[in-house]
Structures are given as structure tokens and as C-alpha cells.
CSV table of C-alpha atoms in Angstrom, one decimal:
chain,number,residue,atom,x,y,z
A,1,MET,CA,11.2,-13.1,37.0
A,2,ASN,CA,9.6,-15.1,34.2
A,3,SER,CA,8.8,-12.8,31.3
A,4,GLY,CA,8.7,-12.3,27.6
A,5,ALA,CA,6.2,-10.1,26.0
A,6,TYR,CA,3.5,-11.8,24.1
A,7,ILE,CA,1.3,-8.8,23.5
A,8,GLY,CA,2.6,-5.3,23.1
A,9,SER,CA,1.0,-2.2,21.6
A,10,VAL,CA,0.7,1.5,22.0
A,11,ARG,CA,-2.0,3.9,23.0
A,12,GLY,CA,-4.5,1.8,24.7
A,13,LYS,CA,-3.6,-1.8,23.7
A,14,SER,CA,-2.7,-4.2,26.5
A,15,VAL,CA,0.8,-5.2,27.0
A,16,THR,CA,1.4,-8.3,29.0
A,17,ILE,CA,4.2,-10.8,30.0
A,18,ARG,CA,3.7,-14.5,29.6
A,19,GLN,CA,3.6,-16.9,32.5
A,20,ARG,CA,6.5,-18.8,34.1
A,21,VAL,CA,5.2,-22.1,32.8
A,22,VAL,CA,5.5,-21.0,29.2
A,23,ASN,CA,9.1,-19.8,29.8
A,24,HIS,CA,9.9,-23.1,31.3
A,25,ALA,CA,8.6,-24.9,28.2
A,26,LYS,CA,10.7,-22.6,26.0
A,27,ALA,CA,13.9,-23.2,28.1
A,28,ASN,CA,13.4,-27.0,28.0
A,29,ARG,CA,12.2,-27.2,24.3
A,30,THR,CA,9.6,-29.7,25.3
A,31,PRO,CA,5.9,-29.7,24.2
A,32,TYR,CA,3.6,-27.9,26.7
A,33,ALA,CA,-0.1,-28.3,26.6
A,34,VAL,CA,-2.3,-26.0,28.5
A,35,ILE,CA,-5.1,-28.0,30.2
A,36,ALA,CA,-8.3,-26.0,30.3
A,37,ALA,CA,-9.7,-26.0,33.8
A,38,ALA,CA,-13.4,-26.9,34.4
A,39,LEU,CA,-14.3,-23.8,36.3
A,40,VAL,CA,-17.7,-22.4,37.3
A,41,ALA,CA,-17.8,-18.7,38.2
A,42,VAL,CA,-20.7,-16.4,38.9
A,43,LEU,CA,-21.1,-13.4,36.6
A,44,GLY,CA,-22.1,-10.3,38.6
A,45,ALA,CA,-21.0,-7.6,40.9
A,46,SER,CA,-18.3,-8.5,43.4
A,47,GLY,CA,-19.5,-6.4,46.3
A,48,TYR,CA,-17.2,-3.4,45.7
A,49,GLY,CA,-14.7,-4.5,48.3
A,50,LEU,CA,-12.3,-1.7,49.0
A,51,VAL,CA,-8.7,-2.4,48.1
A,52,GLY,CA,-6.0,-1.3,50.5
A,53,GLY,CA,-3.2,1.0,49.5
A,54,ASP,CA,-2.2,4.6,49.0
A,55,THR,CA,-3.8,6.3,46.1
A,56,THR,CA,-1.3,9.2,46.0
A,57,VAL,CA,2.3,9.2,44.7
A,58,GLY,CA,4.7,11.6,46.3
A,59,GLY,CA,1.8,13.6,47.8
A,60,ALA,CA,0.2,14.1,44.3
A,61,ALA,CA,-3.2,12.5,43.6
A,62,VAL,CA,-3.4,9.9,40.9
A,63,PRO,CA,-5.2,11.3,37.8
A,64,ARG,CA,-9.0,10.8,38.2
A,65,ARG,CA,-10.9,9.6,35.2
A,66,GLY,CA,-14.5,9.7,36.3
A,67,ASP,CA,-16.5,7.1,38.2
A,68,VAL,CA,-17.4,3.8,36.7
A,69,GLY,CA,-20.9,2.4,37.5
A,70,THR,CA,-21.9,-1.2,37.8
A,71,VAL,CA,-20.7,-3.2,34.8
A,72,GLU,CA,-22.7,-6.2,33.7
A,73,PRO,CA,-20.9,-7.7,30.7
A,74,GLN,CA,-22.9,-9.6,28.1
A,75,ALA,CA,-21.4,-12.4,26.1
A,76,THR,CA,-22.1,-11.6,22.4
A,77,ALA,CA,-20.1,-14.2,20.4
A,78,THR,CA,-17.7,-17.1,20.7
A,79,ILE,CA,-15.2,-17.5,17.9
A,80,PRO,CA,-13.8,-21.0,17.4
A,81,ALA,CA,-10.0,-21.1,17.7
A,82,GLU,CA,-8.1,-24.2,18.6
A,83,GLY,CA,-5.0,-24.3,20.7
A,84,SER,CA,-3.5,-23.2,24.1
A,85,PRO,CA,-3.5,-19.4,24.1
A,86,THR,CA,-0.3,-17.3,24.3
A,87,GLY,CA,-1.4,-14.0,22.8
A,88,LEU,CA,-4.5,-11.9,22.1
A,89,ALA,CA,-4.7,-8.3,20.8
A,90,TYR,CA,-7.0,-6.1,18.7
A,91,SER,CA,-5.8,-4.3,15.6
A,92,ALA,CA,-5.6,-0.5,16.1
A,93,ASP,CA,-8.7,0.0,13.9
A,94,GLY,CA,-10.7,-2.7,15.7
A,95,THR,CA,-11.4,-4.6,12.5
A,96,TYR,CA,-9.7,-7.8,13.5
A,97,LEU,CA,-8.2,-9.7,16.5
A,98,VAL,CA,-4.8,-11.4,16.5
A,99,ALA,CA,-4.5,-14.6,18.5
A,100,THR,CA,-1.5,-16.9,19.0
A,101,THR,CA,-1.5,-20.5,20.3
A,102,TYR,CA,1.3,-22.6,21.7
A,103,GLN,CA,0.1,-25.9,20.4
A,104,PRO,CA,-0.7,-26.1,17.6
A,105,PRO,CA,1.8,-23.3,16.9
A,106,SER,CA,-0.3,-20.8,15.1
A,107,LEU,CA,-1.3,-17.2,14.6
A,108,HIS,CA,-4.9,-16.5,13.8
A,109,LEU,CA,-6.4,-13.4,12.2
A,110,ILE,CA,-10.0,-13.0,13.3
A,111,ASN,CA,-12.5,-11.0,11.4
A,112,ILE,CA,-14.6,-9.1,14.0
A,113,GLU,CA,-17.5,-8.3,11.8
A,114,LYS,CA,-17.9,-11.9,10.7
A,115,ASN,CA,-16.9,-13.4,14.1
A,116,LYS,CA,-14.7,-16.0,12.5
A,117,VAL,CA,-11.0,-16.9,11.8
A,118,ALA,CA,-10.2,-15.3,8.5
A,119,LYS,CA,-6.6,-16.7,8.2
A,120,THR,CA,-4.3,-19.0,10.1
A,121,ILE,CA,-0.5,-18.9,9.8
A,122,GLY,CA,1.3,-22.0,11.1
A,123,PHE,CA,4.8,-22.3,12.5
A,124,ASP,CA,7.2,-25.2,13.0
A,125,THR,CA,7.8,-24.6,16.7
A,126,SER,CA,5.8,-23.4,19.6
A,127,VAL,CA,4.5,-19.8,19.4
A,128,LEU,CA,5.0,-18.1,22.7
A,129,GLY,CA,3.5,-14.8,21.9
A,130,MET,CA,3.3,-11.8,19.6
A,131,THR,CA,3.3,-8.0,19.3
A,132,ILE,CA,1.3,-6.1,16.8
A,133,SER,CA,2.5,-2.8,15.5
A,134,PRO,CA,0.5,0.4,16.1
A,135,ASP,CA,-0.4,0.7,12.4
A,136,GLY,CA,-1.5,-3.0,12.3
A,137,ARG,CA,0.7,-3.8,9.3
A,138,SER,CA,3.4,-5.8,11.1
A,139,ILE,CA,3.5,-8.5,13.8
A,140,VAL,CA,6.5,-9.8,15.7
A,141,VAL,CA,6.1,-13.4,16.7
A,142,ASP,CA,8.0,-15.2,19.4
A,143,ASN,CA,8.6,-18.5,17.7
A,144,GLY,CA,10.0,-20.5,20.6
A,145,GLY,CA,13.1,-22.4,19.7
A,146,ASP,CA,13.3,-20.8,16.2
A,147,GLY,CA,13.6,-17.3,17.7
A,148,THR,CA,11.7,-14.2,16.7
A,149,VAL,CA,10.0,-13.7,13.3
A,150,LEU,CA,8.6,-10.5,11.7
A,151,LEU,CA,5.4,-10.9,9.7
A,152,ARG,CA,4.6,-8.2,7.1
A,153,ASP,CA,1.1,-7.5,5.9
A,154,PRO,CA,-0.4,-10.6,7.7
A,155,GLU,CA,-3.8,-10.0,6.2
A,156,SER,CA,-2.5,-10.6,2.7
A,157,VAL,CA,-2.3,-14.1,1.2
A,158,SER,CA,1.4,-13.8,0.6
A,159,ALA,CA,2.4,-12.8,4.1
A,160,GLY,CA,6.2,-12.3,4.3
A,161,GLU,CA,8.2,-13.7,7.1
A,162,PHE,CA,11.6,-12.3,8.2
A,163,PRO,CA,13.6,-14.0,10.9
A,164,LEU,CA,15.4,-11.6,13.3
A,165,PRO,CA,18.8,-13.4,13.8
A,166,ASP,CA,19.7,-14.5,17.3
A,167,VAL,CA,16.6,-12.8,18.9
A,168,SER,CA,14.4,-14.6,21.3
A,169,GLY,CA,11.5,-13.3,23.4
A,170,GLY,CA,9.8,-11.1,20.8
A,171,GLY,CA,10.1,-7.3,20.6
A,172,ALA,CA,8.3,-4.0,20.6
A,173,PHE,CA,7.6,-1.5,17.9
A,174,THR,CA,8.4,2.2,17.8
A,175,LEU,CA,5.4,4.6,17.8
A,176,ASP,CA,5.7,5.2,14.0
A,177,SER,CA,5.7,1.4,13.4
A,178,LYS,CA,8.9,1.7,11.4
A,179,LEU,CA,11.3,-0.1,13.8
A,180,VAL,CA,11.3,-3.2,15.9
A,181,VAL,CA,13.2,-2.9,19.2
A,182,THR,CA,14.7,-6.0,20.9
A,183,LYS,CA,17.1,-6.3,23.8
A,184,THR,CA,20.1,-8.4,24.6
A,185,GLU,CA,22.1,-8.3,27.8
A,186,THR,CA,24.3,-5.5,26.6
A,187,ALA,CA,22.4,-3.6,23.9
A,188,PHE,CA,19.0,-2.6,22.4
A,189,GLN,CA,18.8,-3.8,18.8
A,190,LEU,CA,16.8,-2.0,16.1
A,191,TRP,CA,15.3,-3.7,13.1
A,192,ASP,CA,13.6,-2.3,10.0
A,193,ALA,CA,9.9,-3.3,10.3
A,194,ALA,CA,9.5,-3.4,6.5
A,195,THR,CA,12.4,-5.8,5.7
A,196,GLY,CA,13.6,-7.3,9.0
A,197,ALA,CA,17.1,-5.9,8.3
A,198,PRO,CA,19.3,-4.6,11.1
A,199,ALA,CA,18.9,-0.9,11.7
A,200,GLY,CA,21.4,-0.2,14.4
A,201,GLU,CA,21.9,-0.8,18.1
A,202,HIS,CA,22.4,1.1,21.3
A,203,PRO,CA,24.9,-0.4,23.7
A,204,ILE,CA,23.9,-0.2,27.4
A,205,ALA,CA,25.6,-1.1,30.7
A,206,PRO,CA,25.3,-4.9,31.4
A,207,ASN,CA,21.7,-5.6,32.2
A,208,GLN,CA,19.8,-8.9,32.3
A,209,ASP,CA,18.3,-10.1,29.0
A,210,GLY,CA,14.6,-9.8,28.8
A,211,SER,CA,11.5,-8.8,26.9
A,212,VAL,CA,10.7,-5.3,25.6
A,213,LEU,CA,7.3,-3.5,26.0
A,214,ALA,CA,6.5,-0.2,24.3
A,215,ALA,CA,5.0,2.7,26.4
A,216,PRO,CA,2.6,5.3,25.0
A,217,ASP,CA,5.3,8.0,25.3
A,218,GLY,CA,7.7,6.1,23.1
A,219,HIS,CA,9.9,4.8,26.0
A,220,PHE,CA,10.3,1.1,26.8
A,221,LEU,CA,9.8,-1.2,29.7
A,222,THR,CA,11.9,-4.3,29.9
A,223,SER,CA,11.6,-7.4,32.2
A,224,SER,CA,14.1,-10.0,33.1
A,225,TYR,CA,13.7,-13.8,32.8
A,226,SER,CA,15.6,-14.5,36.0
A,227,SER,CA,14.3,-12.0,38.6
A,228,SER,CA,11.2,-9.9,39.6
A,229,VAL,CA,12.7,-6.8,38.1
A,230,LEU,CA,11.3,-4.4,35.5
A,231,THR,CA,13.3,-1.4,34.1
A,232,TYR,CA,11.8,1.7,32.5
A,233,TRP,CA,14.1,3.1,29.7
A,234,ASP,CA,14.4,6.6,28.1
A,235,SER,CA,14.4,5.8,24.4
A,236,ALA,CA,16.1,9.2,23.6
A,237,THR,CA,19.2,8.4,25.6
A,238,TRP,CA,18.8,4.6,26.0
A,239,THR,CA,19.4,4.9,29.7
A,240,PRO,CA,17.4,3.4,32.6
A,241,VAL,CA,15.0,5.9,34.3
A,242,THR,CA,13.9,3.6,37.1
A,243,THR,CA,14.0,0.0,38.2
A,244,MET,CA,11.0,-1.7,39.8
A,245,GLU,CA,11.2,-4.9,41.9
A,246,THR,CA,8.0,-6.8,42.7
A,247,GLU,CA,7.2,-8.8,45.8
A,248,ASP,CA,6.5,-12.0,43.7
A,249,TYR,CA,7.4,-12.9,40.1
A,250,ALA,CA,5.7,-10.6,37.6
A,251,ASN,CA,3.3,-12.7,35.7
A,252,SER,CA,1.8,-10.0,33.5
A,253,VAL,CA,2.2,-6.3,32.8
A,254,ALA,CA,0.1,-3.6,31.2
A,255,ILE,CA,0.8,0.1,30.7
A,256,ASP,CA,-2.1,2.5,30.8
A,257,PRO,CA,-3.0,4.6,27.7
A,258,ALA,CA,-1.7,7.8,29.2
A,259,GLY,CA,1.6,6.2,30.0
A,260,THR,CA,1.4,7.3,33.7
A,261,MET,CA,0.9,3.9,35.3
A,262,VAL,CA,1.8,0.3,35.0
A,263,ALA,CA,-0.2,-2.7,36.3
A,264,ILE,CA,1.9,-5.7,37.3
A,265,GLY,CA,0.0,-9.0,37.9
A,266,GLN,CA,2.0,-11.2,40.3
A,267,GLY,CA,2.3,-14.9,41.1
A,268,ASN,CA,0.8,-14.3,44.5
A,269,GLY,CA,-2.5,-13.1,43.1
A,270,GLU,CA,-1.8,-9.4,43.8
A,271,ILE,CA,-1.6,-6.6,41.3
A,272,GLN,CA,0.8,-3.8,41.9
A,273,ILE,CA,-0.1,-0.4,40.4
A,274,ARG,CA,3.0,1.8,40.0
A,275,ALA,CA,3.4,5.3,38.7
A,276,LEU,CA,5.5,6.1,35.6
A,277,PRO,CA,8.2,7.2,35.3
A,278,SER,CA,9.0,7.2,39.0
A,279,GLY,CA,8.1,3.5,39.6
A,280,ASP,CA,6.5,4.4,43.0
A,281,VAL,CA,3.8,2.0,44.2
A,282,VAL,CA,0.4,3.7,44.0
A,283,THR,CA,-1.6,0.8,45.4
A,284,THR,CA,-1.8,-3.0,45.5
A,285,LEU,CA,-5.0,-4.7,44.4
A,286,THR,CA,-6.0,-7.9,46.2
A,287,GLY,CA,-8.8,-10.3,45.5
A,288,HIS,CA,-7.6,-12.9,43.1
A,289,GLY,CA,-6.9,-16.3,44.6
A,290,GLY,CA,-4.2,-17.4,42.1
A,291,PRO,CA,-1.4,-16.1,39.8
A,292,VAL,CA,-2.6,-13.2,37.7
A,293,GLY,CA,-1.8,-14.3,34.1
A,294,ALA,CA,-3.1,-11.2,32.2
A,295,VAL,CA,-3.8,-7.6,32.9
A,296,ALA,CA,-5.1,-4.9,30.4
A,297,PHE,CA,-6.1,-1.3,30.6
A,298,ALA,CA,-9.2,-0.2,28.6
A,299,PRO,CA,-8.3,2.5,26.0
A,300,GLU,CA,-10.7,5.0,27.6
A,301,GLU,CA,-8.7,4.4,30.8
A,302,LYS,CA,-11.6,3.9,33.2
A,303,LEU,CA,-11.2,0.1,33.6
A,304,LEU,CA,-8.4,-2.4,34.3
A,305,ALA,CA,-9.1,-6.0,33.5
A,306,SER,CA,-7.2,-8.8,35.3
A,307,ALA,CA,-7.4,-12.6,34.7
A,308,ALA,CA,-6.1,-15.2,37.1
A,309,GLU,CA,-5.8,-18.9,37.6
A,310,ASP,CA,-8.5,-18.8,40.3
A,311,GLY,CA,-11.1,-19.0,37.5
A,312,THR,CA,-12.1,-15.3,37.5
A,313,ILE,CA,-11.6,-12.1,35.5
A,314,ARG,CA,-12.0,-8.9,37.5
A,315,LEU,CA,-12.8,-5.5,36.2
A,316,TRP,CA,-11.4,-2.7,38.4
A,317,ASP,CA,-12.4,1.0,38.5
A,318,THR,CA,-9.2,2.9,38.0
A,319,THR,CA,-10.6,5.9,39.9
A,320,THR,CA,-11.3,4.0,43.2
A,321,TRP,CA,-9.3,0.8,42.4
A,322,ARG,CA,-12.4,-1.2,43.5
A,323,THR,CA,-13.6,-4.3,41.8
A,324,VAL,CA,-16.6,-3.4,39.5
A,325,THR,CA,-17.5,-7.0,38.6
A,326,THR,CA,-16.2,-10.5,38.2
A,327,MET,CA,-16.4,-12.7,35.1
A,328,PRO,CA,-15.6,-16.3,34.4
A,329,ASN,CA,-12.0,-17.2,33.3
A,330,TYR,CA,-12.0,-20.6,31.5
A,331,VAL,CA,-8.3,-21.4,31.0
A,332,ASP,CA,-5.1,-21.7,33.1
A,333,THR,CA,-3.2,-19.3,30.9
A,334,PRO,CA,-5.7,-16.4,30.4
A,335,ARG,CA,-5.4,-13.8,27.7
A,336,ILE,CA,-7.6,-10.7,27.5
A,337,ALA,CA,-7.9,-7.7,25.2
A,338,PHE,CA,-10.0,-4.6,25.1
A,339,SER,CA,-11.4,-3.3,21.8
A,340,PRO,CA,-10.1,0.1,20.8
A,341,ASP,CA,-13.5,1.7,21.7
A,342,SER,CA,-13.4,0.0,25.1
A,343,VAL,CA,-16.9,-1.5,24.3
A,344,THR,CA,-15.8,-5.2,24.1
A,345,LEU,CA,-13.5,-7.4,26.1
A,346,ALA,CA,-12.1,-10.5,24.4
A,347,THR,CA,-11.2,-13.5,26.4
A,348,TYR,CA,-10.2,-17.1,25.8
A,349,THR,CA,-12.5,-20.1,26.7
A,350,ASP,CA,-12.4,-23.8,26.1
A,351,ASP,CA,-14.2,-23.3,22.8
A,352,GLY,CA,-12.3,-20.4,21.5
A,353,ILE,CA,-12.5,-16.6,22.0
A,354,LYS,CA,-15.5,-15.1,23.7
A,355,LEU,CA,-16.4,-11.5,23.2
A,356,TRP,CA,-18.1,-9.6,26.1
A,357,ARG,CA,-19.9,-6.4,25.6
A,358,LEU,CA,-19.3,-3.8,28.3
A,359,PRO,CA,-22.1,-1.3,28.9
């Protein structure tokens, strides 16, 4: 599988895995430019096509969250932001967006109230993604060939940068935002989120190297670069709880705010919904006509958003797992993020970042 977390957060923020093509660029150390597709999509209801699949796990019904009516998103703003997208996430308080771009290699802090980029931090090599801490005070940046960098207080003028030695693929934060967790083939490594200093490690049985995603219950989900395998880890014992293998390479991943389900966007256009911690398949969502490059659960849990290379973004009702509506997706490497109040969905376009208001 081709992985590497580029967005990770806790309690309602989307967590996704970057696409195969970005990993290929990283492995080959060659410039990679994302070519924006000229796509025309119709905004409106998708007909509520029923998705096949079992909606129970082990005989128990999946938690119901209330019906979702017809959603007709309205575009409210477009924020100019140059570059091919690799990451997009809201801060926990919803006051700003964090966006990363591959080329030019940059991290942008976007003021939501003013709808403009407030600050840009440049890097020497391609930025492949980022993870924002739950308290919004730290960001881990996957800085391509230069490894992983920790940013402290990115909103301040004198933002500090701390390289995490010999770490690639980014990392995840603990729930209290005090530690960064990264993974090698044989251990989980801990880093002080305030200084970037080593803070211990937990040896594990040999397991493929990969990215680390934080779950709302404090556990971690990892993914491997070389196979379609995800592993859910108990952070108290640092032992694997379950291993999940997908039908096609896992292109993107999101954990729901309750920590009970994970959505896995695949290269074949399907989205697997699996229960946590068991890893059992709940259902498989179909409808996209291309690789699903981004998935995100809304913080209020009633919607799942998915964006694919077929030129569409779909919103799914997590009660019925039916498509609520479709929206246009403008780029080949889509990135999406729900605001903390679930009122707004941020997406990338040719011209920057578009904000959609969800009724």
C-alpha cells in the first residue's frame, strides 16, 4: 500500500493517507507537479442510490446518528493558495486552516474570518503532508527528502522548526498534544512536541514501516508503504489489536469522531467502512469512478465526505450509507476538511481553497 499520513487529528478532524503518486515522487526524489484537471461536474442530489453491503457488525447494529436530509452546499469563498495540494485541516477552534503544497514546498496558515492566507512557511524540499496537534500549537510536516519537521507556534512570526532525526512519513500527536508518535519497522518512537527531543520508544515485533494516524480513543492506526495493510494498535501496551487488508491499495483513510469506524478510500474507487477495534467490514461504498484520494468524517458524525479522481466529491449519510449529494472536485490529488462545527467543507480548486457551506 502507498501511504503516509498527511493530515491527522483527533476528535472530529479528518485523517487521510496520501496517494501513491506522491509516494512515488518521494521515493524517486524527483519534482512532481500535480496537473489540475479541467473537470465539469453538476452540483446537486445524486439520486440516493442505495449502496450494497451489510450494515451490522457481528450481529450488532452500527450506531445510528439520525437521518440526514438533502444537502445543497453553497460556495461561500475561494481563498487563493498556489501549489499542488498535499494537506488540508482546520485548527481545533476553527479559526484557521492549515494547507500544505508539494510544489512550491510550503505550509499556509489561512485566516478563516478574513478568508486569506495569513502566513506562508517555505521549505527546501517537497512538502508531502502534515499533521496538526489537537491543541493547534504544533504541526508535524513531512518534508520529503529532508525527513520530518516539527513546527512550534506556527502562528507566531518566529516559528520554531525542530527536525526529527531519521524520521520520514510524518507522525501523529497524543491526545494531550505533548508527544509526537512516529513509527519505524521495529519500534514506535516518541518525541517531545515542545522541543522535538527524543522522549522514548516502544520496541515492537518486526512490522512494516509506515505512517501513524491518531484515533479519538488515544490508540493509533498505521499503514504500510508496500502493501494494502492497516494495523490498529493499543497505545497502552503498544501491541496490535487488529490488522486490516483492503481489496485495492488504500489511497486515503479517516477515523470517525467516536473512534468506532474507519473509512478507507481505495484505488478502485470503492470506500471500505470498517468497525473499530475489530476491523470487520461494515459496508463498501460504491459510486466513484476513480481512485478515492481523500475521505473525511464530519465532527458531528452524520456525514462522510469523499473526493476522487473522477471529478466529484460525494457526501454520504452515515446512517444509511447513501449518497446525499455530489459536488465538483477540481484537482487530481483532492484534499478535503470539515470545519469543527461541521458547517463548512473546505476543498482544493484550481484557484485555491474553496469553502462550501453545508445546510
